[in-house]
Every structure is written in structure tokens, then in C-alpha cells.
Amino acid sequence: EKGGYPHFMLKEIFEQPRTITDCIRGRINVKGTNVVLSGILDNKERFLNARRIIFVACGTSWHAGLIGEYLFEDLCGIEVKVEYASEFRYRNPVIHSDDVVIAISQSGETADTLAAIELAKSKGAFVYGICNVVGSSIARATHSGTYIHVGPEIGVASTKAFTGQVTVLVMMAMMLAKMKGLIDEEKYREVLRGLIAMPDNIKEVLDQHEHIQSVASIFTYARNFLYLGRGCNYPTAMEGALKLKEISYIHAEGCPAAEMKHGTIALIDQEMPTIVIATNGSVYEKTISNIQEIKARGGKVIVVVTEGDCIVAEMADYCIWIPKTAECITPLLSSIPLQLFAYYIAVNKGRNVDQPRNLAKSVTVE
Ligand code: M6R
């Protein structure tokens, strides 16, 4: 059932053009002029009157929540908090009855996320789920929700579920922004068309797999990695670092690019490679100066850039490009090379990619 791939993880990475298509099917119209999620429509007033949105999740799903924070603040003007479910459940968090709590979980069985949901419900909040597994405990425990519909994810390292979660978050934020009258038609359509074009754009990134594999081979024996990004690509950087840790057992850290100078930069030397997401957008120029700081200290830099970029590509040691798209959906593209990079390094090291040591696909104990 690996469809000819040596591992489920690789199969699932390569499935993403199709899983994004499945995720948006019947939700965005063909022309890219409208998005409808029934879960939002059915609970329109709850969302329109939400005082805050609080995401609760773990691991990769928590990273998706962090991207949700950028989307809902920027596009919908709603205050957002993103919580590790495991911390949230053991604090005494302030939850108002007009807060909307959004639980994100691929498996729908994560014990901490389930407990966070029960706590939020006990305090009167409305709880919405973003799950993959239909009929799972979290899907049942939430008041309403949206499935990501990416099909079974077998590899312990989450890949297609992450891009499915982000796709659902974009669709939710778009819908809400439109209902609130906060988004102009041009931007709304640009993002929706960007989602429609996403499967083809992801294919273009996947077509670079041999190049990504050769870069991974050069760095297989590095002992530490730093991942940098800004804006919505900061959570993507953390997600890239988590992928590498999980399956290759190499230490990696995701850091907001500009925060590096407040400490992490002390780690930079020739032995500490850095992966920088430096795609075009509002923080592009700033990221360039972060790359210069690393190069000046002898650090090796691998960059993920927008197609056609020469400035960053010339500064860096290795370059992987992604097609141009609306800024708020770049994580759907920039996460792909990071998944492949982690995969090839883990394979080179002879790791058990689909079932890494010490990890389980769903963490049903706290
Ligand atoms: O099933 P969930 O999305 O609730 O799982 C949450 C985390 O356990 C999960 O994302 C974990 O971090 C993955 N192994 C990441 O690849």
C-alpha cells in the first residue's frame, strides 16, 4: 500500500497535490470566487461574535495553529492565542463564553488535546475541531468542525495532514474575513486562486526532489541545524526542525529569523548549517540581513526562495525555489522542501523513517 514508494512518509509527501485538491473540493468554487465551509456557515454567529480564537493542539498541529494565528489576526482582525494543549489543560486558563476554541488534531485521539477540549467546554466556550480522522474522539467531542480530508496518514511524521490543516485554516480565515467585510475582493480571489493553483505549485516543488536529495546528502552528518523564518514562515521553520528531529534524530531548532541575534547566533559556526525560508513578501529584506549575519560567521546557508530570486540565491550556499503565490499561503509550499530534506537525511542515516524510535502515531496517553 505504499504505492511503489519505499516509505509511507515519501508516499504521503508526494500525495500532497492530490490531498490539497481533496481538501478544497466542494468548498472553493471552480472560478475561485467563493469559499464555503458548512461548519462555519452553521455557526456563523459564534464566529462573527468571537471575542478571541484560542487554538489548542500538539506538535505539528500546534505549528498549524501558529500559522492560523497569523491568518486570523491579519485577515479577520480577531485576537488569537495558540496553546499547547498539554499546558492549557493544567493551567487555570481564562476562557470566556464568547471565545471560540479551535482544536487541531490529525488523529483526533491526542489525549492532551481532548482534555483541553473538555476544559474549554466546561467553561462554556464553543469548540470547533479541525481533524483528519472521521468519527475520531476529538471530532465527536467538539461542537462542530471541518475535516481536512487528506486520507489516512501512516508515517509517524505528519506531512500531508499539516498542509491539509493549513489549507482549512486559510479557507476558514477567508470565509470569516469576507463575512466581516474585512477583505477586498481582489485579495480574496488572489488567495482562493492561489489555493486552486496549489496542487500544481506543489508538484513543481516535488519535481526538485533530486536536487533536494543531493543537498541533503551534503548535510547528512551535521549534528545540529538551525531553521529560520519570519511571519507565517516562522511556524514553518519550527515544523521543518521538528520533522528533522523526529526522523533523523539530529538536533534542530526553529527560530524567528530576527530573534537569532538575541542569543541563538552564538551557535553559528561552520559546523552549524542554517535553513532559511526567505521567500518574497513583507519580511524579505529583513531576512536578507539575517543571512548576511550567518555568512559573516562562516555558517553554511540553505535557502528556500521564490522562483526568480537572484539576490538571496547568490548569497546562499544552496538554494531551493518555490513558485510565487499569495504571501499568507506560502507555508503550503515552503514546508514541502523541508519535509523532503528531513526524509532524505533520515534515509541516508538508515533511520526507521515511518516509525522513528520513541514515537507513536497518536499520543493517547498524557
Ligand atoms: O494527531 P495529532 O495531530 O493530534 O498529533 C499531534 C502530535 O502528536 C503530532 O503532530 C506529532 O508531533 C507528529 N509526530 C509530528 O510529525
PDB file of C-alpha atoms and ligand atoms in Angstrom, residues 58-61 104-108 110 113 156-158 165 239 242-243 246 360-363, ligand 1:
ATOM      1  CA  CYS A  58       0.216  19.468  19.991  1.00  0.00           C
ATOM      2  CA  GLY A  59       3.260  19.004  17.779  1.00  0.00           C
ATOM      3  CA  THR A  60       2.768  19.608  14.087  1.00  0.00           C
ATOM      4  CA  SER A  61      -0.879  20.507  14.640  1.00  0.00           C
ATOM      5  CA  ILE A 104      -6.436  20.862  15.657  1.00  0.00           C
ATOM      6  CA  SER A 105      -5.597  17.162  15.511  1.00  0.00           C
ATOM      7  CA  GLN A 106      -4.761  14.811  12.676  1.00  0.00           C
ATOM      8  CA  SER A 107      -5.644  11.642  14.573  1.00  0.00           C
ATOM      9  CA  GLY A 108      -8.422  13.144  16.634  1.00  0.00           C
ATOM     10  CA  THR A 110      -4.473  13.028  21.202  1.00  0.00           C
ATOM     11  CA  THR A 113      -5.956  17.937  23.088  1.00  0.00           C
ATOM     12  CA  VAL A 156       4.564   8.970  12.239  1.00  0.00           C
ATOM     13  CA  ALA A 157       5.968  12.245  10.922  1.00  0.00           C
ATOM     14  CA  SER A 158       2.998  14.327   9.888  1.00  0.00           C
ATOM     15  CA  GLN A 165      -4.687  21.739   8.321  1.00  0.00           C
ATOM     16  CA  GLU A 239       7.819  22.465  11.626  1.00  0.00           C
ATOM     17  CA  LEU A 242      10.525  19.043  14.139  1.00  0.00           C
ATOM     18  CA  LYS A 243      10.485  16.845  11.021  1.00  0.00           C
ATOM     19  CA  GLU A 246      11.710  13.157  14.670  1.00  0.00           C
ATOM     20  CA  ALA A 360       3.802   6.751  18.314  1.00  0.00           C
ATOM     21  CA  LYS A 361       1.454   7.929  15.609  1.00  0.00           C
ATOM     22  CA  SER A 362      -1.126   9.114  18.067  1.00  0.00           C
ATOM     23  CA  VAL A 363      -0.294  10.042  21.614  1.00  0.00           C
TER      24      VAL A 363
HETATM   25  O1  M6R B   1      -2.890  13.595  15.834  1.00  0.00           O
HETATM   26  P1  M6R B   1      -2.436  14.951  16.312  1.00  0.00           P
HETATM   27  O2  M6R B   1      -2.400  15.954  15.206  1.00  0.00           O
HETATM   28  O3  M6R B   1      -3.254  15.448  17.473  1.00  0.00           O
HETATM   29  O4  M6R B   1      -0.973  14.734  16.801  1.00  0.00           O
HETATM   30  C1  M6R B   1      -0.252  15.760  17.408  1.00  0.00           C
HETATM   31  C2  M6R B   1       1.212  15.416  17.509  1.00  0.00           C
HETATM   32  O5  M6R B   1       1.405  14.272  18.291  1.00  0.00           O
HETATM   33  C3  M6R B   1       1.813  15.183  16.124  1.00  0.00           C
HETATM   34  O6  M6R B   1       1.652  16.275  15.281  1.00  0.00           O
HETATM   35  C4  M6R B   1       3.319  14.868  16.230  1.00  0.00           C
HETATM   36  O7  M6R B   1       4.022  15.992  16.655  1.00  0.00           O
HETATM   37  C5  M6R B   1       3.813  14.360  14.881  1.00  0.00           C
HETATM   38  N1  M6R B   1       4.577  13.162  15.061  1.00  0.00           N
HETATM   39  C6  M6R B   1       4.591  15.374  14.125  1.00  0.00           C
HETATM   40  O8  M6R B   1       5.143  14.904  12.946  1.00  0.00           O
END
